[in-house]
Coordinates of C-alpha atoms in Angstrom, one line a residue:
Chain L
M1 CA 81.2 79.9 97.0
N2 CA 80.0 81.9 99.4
Q3 CA 78.1 84.9 100.6
T4 CA 80.5 87.1 101.3
I5 CA 83.2 86.5 98.4
N6 CA 79.8 86.8 96.6
T7 CA 79.0 90.0 98.4
Q8 CA 82.8 90.8 96.8
L9 CA 82.3 89.9 93.9
A10 CA 78.7 92.3 93.3
H11 CA 81.5 95.7 94.4
R12 CA 79.8 98.3 92.6
T13 CA 80.2 102.3 93.3
I14 CA 77.2 103.9 95.0
R15 CA 77.0 107.5 94.9
E16 CA 73.4 108.0 95.3
F17 CA 71.5 107.1 98.9
T18 CA 67.9 107.2 100.0
S19 CA 66.7 108.9 102.7
E20 CA 66.8 106.2 105.3
P21 CA 69.8 106.7 107.8
V22 CA 72.1 104.2 109.3
N23 CA 71.0 103.8 112.6
K24 CA 74.1 103.4 114.9
E25 CA 74.0 100.4 115.5
T26 CA 74.6 99.1 112.3
L27 CA 77.5 101.8 112.5
D28 CA 78.4 100.9 115.8
R29 CA 79.7 97.5 114.2
L30 CA 81.0 98.8 111.2
F31 CA 83.4 100.3 113.9
E32 CA 84.5 97.1 115.4
V33 CA 84.6 95.8 112.3
A34 CA 87.3 98.5 111.9
I35 CA 89.1 98.6 114.9
H36 CA 89.8 94.6 113.8
A37 CA 91.6 94.8 110.2
P38 CA 95.1 94.3 110.5
T39 CA 97.0 96.4 111.0
S40 CA 101.5 96.5 111.1
L41 CA 103.4 95.0 114.1
G42 CA 99.8 95.8 116.0
M43 CA 100.4 99.2 116.2
Q44 CA 97.4 100.5 114.5
N45 CA 98.3 103.7 113.3
A46 CA 95.2 104.8 112.2
S47 CA 91.8 106.1 112.8
I48 CA 88.3 107.4 110.9
I49 CA 87.4 110.4 111.5
H50 CA 83.5 110.4 111.5
V51 CA 81.9 113.3 110.2
T52 CA 78.4 114.6 111.1
D53 CA 78.5 117.6 111.5
Q54 CA 76.3 118.8 107.9
R55 CA 78.8 122.2 106.6
L56 CA 82.0 119.4 107.6
K57 CA 80.2 117.8 104.5
D58 CA 79.8 120.9 102.9
E59 CA 83.2 121.4 102.8
L60 CA 84.7 118.6 102.0
A61 CA 82.1 118.0 98.7
K62 CA 83.6 121.8 98.1
I63 CA 86.7 120.7 98.3
G64 CA 86.1 116.9 96.3
A65 CA 84.2 119.2 93.6
Q66 CA 81.2 116.1 94.0
A67 CA 78.0 117.7 95.4
Y68 CA 76.4 114.6 96.3
V69 CA 78.8 113.1 98.7
A70 CA 77.5 115.8 100.7
K71 CA 73.9 114.4 100.6
A72 CA 75.2 111.0 102.0
P73 CA 74.0 109.6 105.2
V74 CA 77.6 108.9 106.3
Y75 CA 80.7 110.1 106.1
L76 CA 84.2 108.1 106.8
L77 CA 87.4 109.7 106.5
F78 CA 90.5 107.4 107.4
I79 CA 93.6 109.3 108.7
V80 CA 97.1 107.4 109.0
D81 CA 97.6 108.8 112.6
T82 CA 101.2 108.4 114.3
R83 CA 100.5 111.1 116.6
R84 CA 98.4 109.0 119.2
N85 CA 101.5 106.5 119.4
S86 CA 103.7 109.4 119.3
L87 CA 103.2 111.0 122.0
I88 CA 102.4 107.4 123.9
A89 CA 106.1 107.0 123.3
G90 CA 107.9 110.2 124.0
G91 CA 106.5 113.1 122.3
P92 CA 104.9 115.4 119.1
S93 CA 108.5 114.5 117.1
A94 CA 109.3 111.0 118.1
A95 CA 109.9 108.9 114.4
P96 CA 107.9 110.9 112.6
Y97 CA 109.7 108.4 110.0
P98 CA 108.5 106.6 106.1
R99 CA 108.0 103.4 107.8
N100 CA 105.9 104.8 110.3
F101 CA 104.0 107.2 107.5
I102 CA 103.9 103.8 105.4
S103 CA 102.7 102.2 107.8
G104 CA 99.8 103.8 108.8
F105 CA 99.4 104.5 105.4
T106 CA 98.1 100.2 104.7
D107 CA 96.5 101.0 108.1
A108 CA 93.8 102.9 107.3
C109 CA 92.8 101.6 103.7
L110 CA 92.8 98.3 104.6
M111 CA 90.2 100.1 107.4
A112 CA 88.6 101.0 104.9
Q113 CA 87.8 98.1 102.6
N114 CA 86.9 96.5 105.9
V115 CA 84.2 99.2 106.4
C116 CA 83.6 98.7 103.0
V117 CA 83.3 94.6 103.0
A118 CA 81.1 94.9 105.9
A119 CA 79.0 97.2 104.9
E120 CA 78.0 95.8 101.4
S121 CA 77.7 92.7 103.2
L122 CA 74.5 94.6 104.5
G123 CA 72.8 96.1 101.9
L124 CA 74.7 98.8 101.6
G125 CA 76.5 101.2 99.6
I126 CA 79.2 102.7 99.2
N127 CA 82.4 105.5 97.6
F128 CA 85.3 105.4 98.1
L129 CA 86.4 109.3 98.3
G130 CA 90.1 109.6 96.8
N131 CA 89.5 113.1 95.7
V132 CA 90.2 114.3 99.7
H133 CA 93.6 114.7 98.1
N134 CA 92.1 117.2 95.3
D135 CA 93.4 119.8 98.3
A136 CA 94.6 117.8 101.3
Q137 CA 95.9 120.7 103.6
A138 CA 91.8 122.0 102.5
V139 CA 90.4 118.7 104.4
I140 CA 93.0 119.3 107.0
D141 CA 92.5 122.8 108.1
L142 CA 88.7 122.2 107.8
L143 CA 88.9 119.1 110.6
Q144 CA 91.8 120.8 111.6
L145 CA 93.5 117.4 111.5
P146 CA 97.0 117.9 114.5
G147 CA 100.5 116.8 113.5
L148 CA 101.1 113.3 112.9
T149 CA 97.6 112.7 111.1
F150 CA 97.3 112.2 107.4
P151 CA 94.0 111.7 105.4
V152 CA 94.5 108.9 102.9
V153 CA 90.6 108.2 101.5
G154 CA 87.5 109.2 102.4
M155 CA 84.1 107.4 102.3
T156 CA 80.7 108.3 101.7
L157 CA 77.5 105.2 102.8
G158 CA 73.6 104.7 102.2
W159 CA 71.5 102.3 101.6
P160 CA 71.3 102.7 97.9
N161 CA 69.0 104.2 95.8
Q162 CA 70.7 102.9 92.2
D163 CA 71.1 99.5 90.4
P164 CA 74.6 100.4 87.7
Q165 CA 76.5 97.8 86.1
L166 CA 79.1 95.6 87.2
K167 CA 82.1 97.9 86.4
P168 CA 84.8 95.8 83.8
R169 CA 87.7 94.5 85.3
L170 CA 91.2 94.1 83.5
P171 CA 91.4 90.4 82.6
R172 CA 92.5 88.0 86.1
H173 CA 95.9 87.1 84.1
A174 CA 97.1 90.3 83.6
R175 CA 97.0 91.7 86.7
V176 CA 97.8 88.1 89.3
M177 CA 101.8 87.2 88.1
E178 CA 103.7 84.3 88.2
N179 CA 107.2 84.7 89.7
G180 CA 107.8 87.8 88.0
Y181 CA 106.2 91.0 86.9
V182 CA 104.1 90.5 82.8
D183 CA 103.8 93.4 80.3
L184 CA 99.6 93.6 78.8
K185 CA 99.4 91.9 75.7
A186 CA 97.7 94.1 73.5
E187 CA 95.1 91.6 72.8
D188 CA 93.8 91.9 76.1
L189 CA 93.7 96.0 76.0
A190 CA 91.3 95.8 73.1
Q191 CA 89.2 92.9 74.2
Y192 CA 88.9 95.2 77.0
D193 CA 88.8 99.0 75.6
E194 CA 85.7 97.0 74.6
A195 CA 84.0 95.8 77.1
M196 CA 84.9 99.0 78.9
Q197 CA 82.2 100.5 76.0
T198 CA 79.4 98.3 76.6
Y199 CA 79.3 99.6 80.2
Y200 CA 76.8 102.3 81.1
D201 CA 78.6 104.6 83.3
L202 CA 75.3 105.7 85.4
R203 CA 76.9 108.8 86.2
D204 CA 76.6 109.8 82.6
A205 CA 73.5 107.9 80.9
N206 CA 73.2 109.0 77.8
R207 CA 76.3 108.2 76.4
R208 CA 78.8 105.5 76.3
V209 CA 81.7 104.6 78.3
D210 CA 85.0 105.9 77.2
S211 CA 87.9 102.8 76.0
F212 CA 89.4 102.0 78.7
T213 CA 92.8 103.6 76.3
D214 CA 91.2 107.3 76.3
Q215 CA 90.1 106.7 79.9
V216 CA 94.1 106.4 81.3
K217 CA 95.0 108.6 78.6
A218 CA 93.0 111.1 80.2
K219 CA 94.5 110.5 84.0
F220 CA 97.9 110.0 83.4
S221 CA 98.1 113.5 81.7
P222 CA 101.8 114.6 81.6
V223 CA 100.5 117.5 84.0
K224 CA 100.9 117.7 87.7
D225 CA 98.2 119.4 90.0
L226 CA 96.7 120.3 93.5
R227 CA 96.7 116.2 93.6
D228 CA 100.3 115.8 93.4
A229 CA 101.2 117.8 96.5
T230 CA 99.8 115.5 98.7
L231 CA 103.5 113.7 100.6
E232 CA 104.2 118.0 101.0
I233 CA 101.0 118.7 102.6
A234 CA 102.6 115.5 104.5
K235 CA 105.5 116.8 105.8
R236 CA 104.1 119.9 106.7
Q237 CA 102.0 117.5 108.8
G238 CA 105.1 116.8 109.8
F239 CA 106.5 113.9 108.7
D240 CA 110.5 113.6 107.9
L241 CA 108.9 112.1 104.2
Chain Y
M1 CA 75.1 89.7 112.9
N2 CA 76.0 88.0 109.8
Q3 CA 78.8 85.9 108.7
T4 CA 80.8 88.6 106.6
I5 CA 81.4 90.6 109.3
N6 CA 81.7 87.3 112.6
T7 CA 85.4 86.5 109.7
Q8 CA 86.8 89.3 109.9
L9 CA 85.6 89.8 114.0
A10 CA 87.4 86.6 114.2
H11 CA 90.8 87.7 112.5
R12 CA 94.0 86.7 113.8
T13 CA 97.0 86.5 112.3
I14 CA 97.9 83.2 110.7
R15 CA 101.1 81.9 110.7
E16 CA 102.1 78.4 111.4
F17 CA 99.9 76.9 107.9
T18 CA 99.4 73.3 107.5
S19 CA 100.8 70.8 104.2
E20 CA 97.9 71.4 102.8
P21 CA 98.0 72.3 99.2
V22 CA 95.1 75.4 98.7
N23 CA 94.0 74.4 95.1
K24 CA 93.8 76.1 91.9
E25 CA 90.4 76.7 92.2
T26 CA 90.6 78.0 95.3
L27 CA 93.3 80.9 94.6
D28 CA 91.2 81.6 91.8
R29 CA 88.5 82.4 93.6
L30 CA 90.5 85.0 95.6
F31 CA 92.5 86.5 92.6
E32 CA 88.7 87.4 91.5
V33 CA 87.9 88.6 93.9
A34 CA 90.9 90.7 94.3
I35 CA 90.3 92.7 90.7
H36 CA 87.1 93.2 92.0
A37 CA 88.4 95.4 94.6
P38 CA 87.7 99.2 94.5
T39 CA 90.0 101.3 92.4
S40 CA 90.4 104.8 92.4
L41 CA 89.5 106.0 89.1
G42 CA 88.9 102.8 87.8
M43 CA 92.6 102.8 86.9
Q44 CA 93.4 99.6 88.2
N45 CA 97.5 101.0 89.5
A46 CA 98.1 98.0 91.3
S47 CA 99.2 93.9 90.9
I48 CA 100.1 90.8 92.2
I49 CA 102.8 89.1 91.9
H50 CA 101.7 85.3 93.5
V51 CA 106.0 84.3 93.6
T52 CA 105.7 80.2 93.1
D53 CA 109.4 79.5 93.2
Q54 CA 110.9 78.1 96.7
R55 CA 114.5 79.9 95.9
L56 CA 112.1 83.4 95.8
K57 CA 110.3 82.1 98.7
D58 CA 113.7 81.8 100.5
E59 CA 114.7 84.7 99.7
L60 CA 111.7 87.1 100.5
A61 CA 111.6 84.9 104.0
K62 CA 115.8 86.0 104.8
I63 CA 114.4 89.7 103.6
G64 CA 111.9 89.7 105.9
A65 CA 113.8 88.5 108.7
Q66 CA 111.2 85.6 109.0
A67 CA 111.6 82.0 108.3
Y68 CA 107.9 81.0 108.9
V69 CA 107.2 82.7 105.9
A70 CA 109.7 80.4 103.6
K71 CA 107.3 77.6 104.5
A72 CA 103.6 79.1 103.4
P73 CA 101.9 77.4 100.7
V74 CA 101.4 81.1 99.4
Y75 CA 102.9 84.0 98.6
L76 CA 101.6 87.4 97.1
L77 CA 103.1 90.7 96.7
F78 CA 100.5 93.6 96.3
I79 CA 102.3 96.1 94.3
V80 CA 101.9 99.9 92.8
D81 CA 101.6 99.2 88.9
T82 CA 101.6 102.3 87.2
R83 CA 103.7 101.0 84.6
R84 CA 101.2 99.2 83.0
N85 CA 98.8 103.2 82.5
S86 CA 102.1 104.8 81.8
L87 CA 102.5 102.7 78.6
I88 CA 99.3 103.0 77.8
A89 CA 99.4 106.4 78.0
G90 CA 102.5 106.2 75.7
G91 CA 105.4 105.5 77.0
P92 CA 107.2 104.2 80.5
S93 CA 108.0 108.1 81.4
A94 CA 104.0 109.7 82.0
A95 CA 102.3 110.9 84.8
P96 CA 105.5 109.5 87.5
Y97 CA 103.8 111.7 90.2
P98 CA 102.6 111.4 93.0
R99 CA 98.9 111.3 92.6
N100 CA 99.5 107.7 90.6
F101 CA 101.6 106.4 93.2
I102 CA 99.3 107.2 95.6
S103 CA 96.3 105.5 94.6
G104 CA 98.2 102.8 93.6
F105 CA 99.4 102.3 97.1
T106 CA 95.7 102.6 97.8
D107 CA 94.9 100.2 95.6
A108 CA 96.9 97.6 96.2
C109 CA 96.3 97.8 100.2
L110 CA 92.1 97.6 98.8
M111 CA 93.2 94.4 97.5
A112 CA 94.7 93.0 99.5
Q113 CA 92.4 93.0 101.9
N114 CA 89.6 92.2 100.0
V115 CA 91.9 89.3 99.6
C116 CA 92.4 88.8 103.3
V117 CA 88.5 88.9 104.2
A118 CA 88.0 86.4 101.1
A119 CA 90.5 83.9 102.4
E120 CA 89.0 83.7 106.2
S121 CA 85.9 83.3 104.4
L122 CA 86.3 80.1 103.2
G123 CA 88.2 79.4 106.3
L124 CA 91.5 80.3 105.1
G125 CA 94.2 82.2 107.2
I126 CA 96.5 85.0 106.4
N127 CA 100.0 86.8 108.1
F128 CA 100.2 91.0 106.1
L129 CA 104.2 91.0 104.9
G130 CA 105.1 95.0 106.0
N131 CA 108.1 92.9 106.1
V132 CA 109.0 93.7 102.8
H133 CA 109.6 97.1 103.6
N134 CA 112.9 95.7 105.9
D135 CA 114.5 95.7 102.3
A136 CA 112.3 96.5 99.6
Q137 CA 114.9 97.3 97.1
A138 CA 116.2 93.9 97.3
V139 CA 112.7 92.9 97.0
I140 CA 111.6 94.8 94.5
D141 CA 115.8 93.2 92.6
L142 CA 114.1 89.4 93.3
L143 CA 111.4 90.0 91.6
Q144 CA 113.0 91.5 88.7
L145 CA 109.9 94.4 89.5
P146 CA 110.2 97.7 86.0
G147 CA 110.3 100.5 86.3
L148 CA 106.7 102.2 88.0
T149 CA 105.7 99.5 90.1
F150 CA 107.1 98.8 94.1
P151 CA 106.2 96.8 96.6
V152 CA 103.3 97.6 99.6
V153 CA 102.7 94.9 101.5
G154 CA 103.4 90.9 101.4
M155 CA 101.0 88.2 102.0
T156 CA 101.3 84.3 103.3
L157 CA 98.3 82.4 103.6
G158 CA 97.0 79.0 103.7
W159 CA 95.6 76.5 106.6
P160 CA 95.4 77.3 109.7
N161 CA 97.9 74.9 112.0
Q162 CA 97.5 76.9 115.3
D163 CA 94.3 79.1 116.8
P164 CA 95.4 82.1 118.6
Q165 CA 93.6 84.1 120.5
L166 CA 92.1 87.5 119.0
K167 CA 94.9 90.5 120.0
P168 CA 93.1 92.6 121.9
R169 CA 92.5 95.6 120.0
L170 CA 92.2 100.0 121.5
P171 CA 89.0 101.5 122.5
R172 CA 86.7 102.1 119.1
H173 CA 86.3 105.2 120.8
A174 CA 89.7 106.1 120.7
R175 CA 90.4 105.7 117.1
V176 CA 86.6 106.6 115.6
M177 CA 86.3 110.2 116.4
E178 CA 83.8 112.5 115.8
N179 CA 84.2 115.7 113.2
G180 CA 87.3 116.5 114.0
Y181 CA 90.6 114.2 116.0
V182 CA 91.0 114.0 119.7
D183 CA 93.5 112.4 121.9
L184 CA 93.7 109.4 123.1
K185 CA 92.7 109.3 127.3
A186 CA 95.3 108.3 129.3
E187 CA 92.1 105.8 130.9
D188 CA 91.6 104.5 128.0
L189 CA 95.9 103.9 127.6
A190 CA 95.8 102.5 131.1
Q191 CA 93.2 99.8 130.0
Y192 CA 94.5 98.7 127.1
D193 CA 98.4 97.9 128.8
E194 CA 96.5 95.8 131.3
A195 CA 94.4 94.1 128.2
M196 CA 97.3 93.9 125.9
Q197 CA 99.1 91.7 129.1
T198 CA 96.2 89.3 129.6
Y199 CA 97.2 88.6 125.4
Y200 CA 99.3 85.2 125.1
D201 CA 100.9 86.0 121.7
L202 CA 102.1 81.9 119.8
R203 CA 105.0 83.8 118.6
D204 CA 106.8 82.7 122.2
A205 CA 104.8 81.4 124.1
N206 CA 107.1 81.5 127.1
R207 CA 106.5 85.2 128.4
R208 CA 103.9 87.9 128.8
V209 CA 103.3 90.3 126.0
D210 CA 104.4 93.5 126.9
S211 CA 102.5 96.4 127.9
F212 CA 101.0 98.3 124.4
T213 CA 102.8 101.1 126.1
D214 CA 106.1 99.6 125.9
Q215 CA 105.7 98.0 122.1
V216 CA 105.4 101.0 121.2
K217 CA 108.0 102.9 122.7
A218 CA 110.2 99.8 121.0
K219 CA 108.6 100.3 117.3
F220 CA 108.4 104.3 117.5
S221 CA 112.6 103.9 118.0
P222 CA 113.9 107.0 117.7
V223 CA 116.6 105.7 115.1
K224 CA 116.4 105.6 111.3
D225 CA 116.7 102.0 109.6
L226 CA 116.5 100.7 106.0
R227 CA 112.4 100.8 105.8
D228 CA 113.2 104.4 106.8
A229 CA 114.7 103.8 103.1
T230 CA 111.2 103.1 101.0
L231 CA 109.5 106.2 99.8
E232 CA 114.3 106.9 98.6
I233 CA 113.9 103.6 96.7
A234 CA 110.1 105.0 94.7
K235 CA 112.2 107.2 93.9
R236 CA 114.5 104.8 92.2
Q237 CA 112.1 103.5 90.9
G238 CA 110.2 106.4 88.7
F239 CA 108.2 107.6 90.4
D240 CA 108.4 111.5 90.8
L241 CA 108.1 112.1 94.5

């Protein structure tokens, strides 16, 4: 083992931060790490919006339906950004194609995870926010994101003010397969359901967490919702998907 | 600084590996890091296909049009995997919606970057392979990926047998913006074009690299290609996008 891997294995979502700010020097390091993340074909089709305006953070917390987001010292939004290269290539409508959207989306995620690992290596805690897709159009409007940009994932970070348990994961052999796909075995699911029920989620310390099976049934509900409009909203941003 | 951040700032793509294999213990560590990556709502909608069969690696190298891929000691394919949870939730057609595709795509990228950082912290080198989208259908057919799974990004890794230069990046202030989008300044592009031309790409040591502007013009060509079929192929895999 080494310190990097120990940090990675200790990843937990941190939702509550102390009031200590994250200083500029630390943020600059994290942003330096962000821009050194791998990027498809060297195109750097992703950017970060660092949201420092409290009014915007309040609105993002409302869109995300997670009030604690507004109190986080740092809010970062990782975005697909093919606008920059489209302008370089000759105009805002140059190649708004799936290949560039996909590469920008991938680049944004790689940047985000690079920032996560760097932040955690410094003792900071982070919270990924998929909730920007609750209403991607509202995020776009709020931050006035121009065409050919698109929100991918948000992140809050700060100095941890809580010490949550490690969340159990599906077993390694269920997620890493050799040479082809293998379905999850019933006994692995049963064991994982049991492991999950020994885990106490700090969001509601008074009750045990549902089994994984019950969590999946709730999240994979057959009802479409506003999050399913994400790709339609991307089309409105000019992507020819 | 710390060792983790130093590793991240030193990221370079490694395409040529020594013949030394990556042992099982090391791979198991990397896979452990993979499954501990952050995951949206705890759903773990992503998996890894570890390709060990040389015939499959040869075919993946052909699809990716990069012969050196076949010689890499380790080939990993990161996939969207909402099949697992759809079966748990009650059947292969449960909720094949954009929200789950997006969360699986994001999860797969976060896993991949976590593996990248862990591998580099151990002295390994990696190469991300967006070339699985050259023909995602061929990758699906080759590895017999079932419905509701989808290739996101490939990765080769091994012990480096080359020592490439750090590739210059756009300046930090051009990629990290405060409270809203800011267009790239002409002088930043000019400086970056110049920096890029001092960089020698090991793929072709005999000639200087094109300016960034010229690279972008080549990559953002207005001609659609097979990579633009990616989302159509995802629909064939059962995703209701």
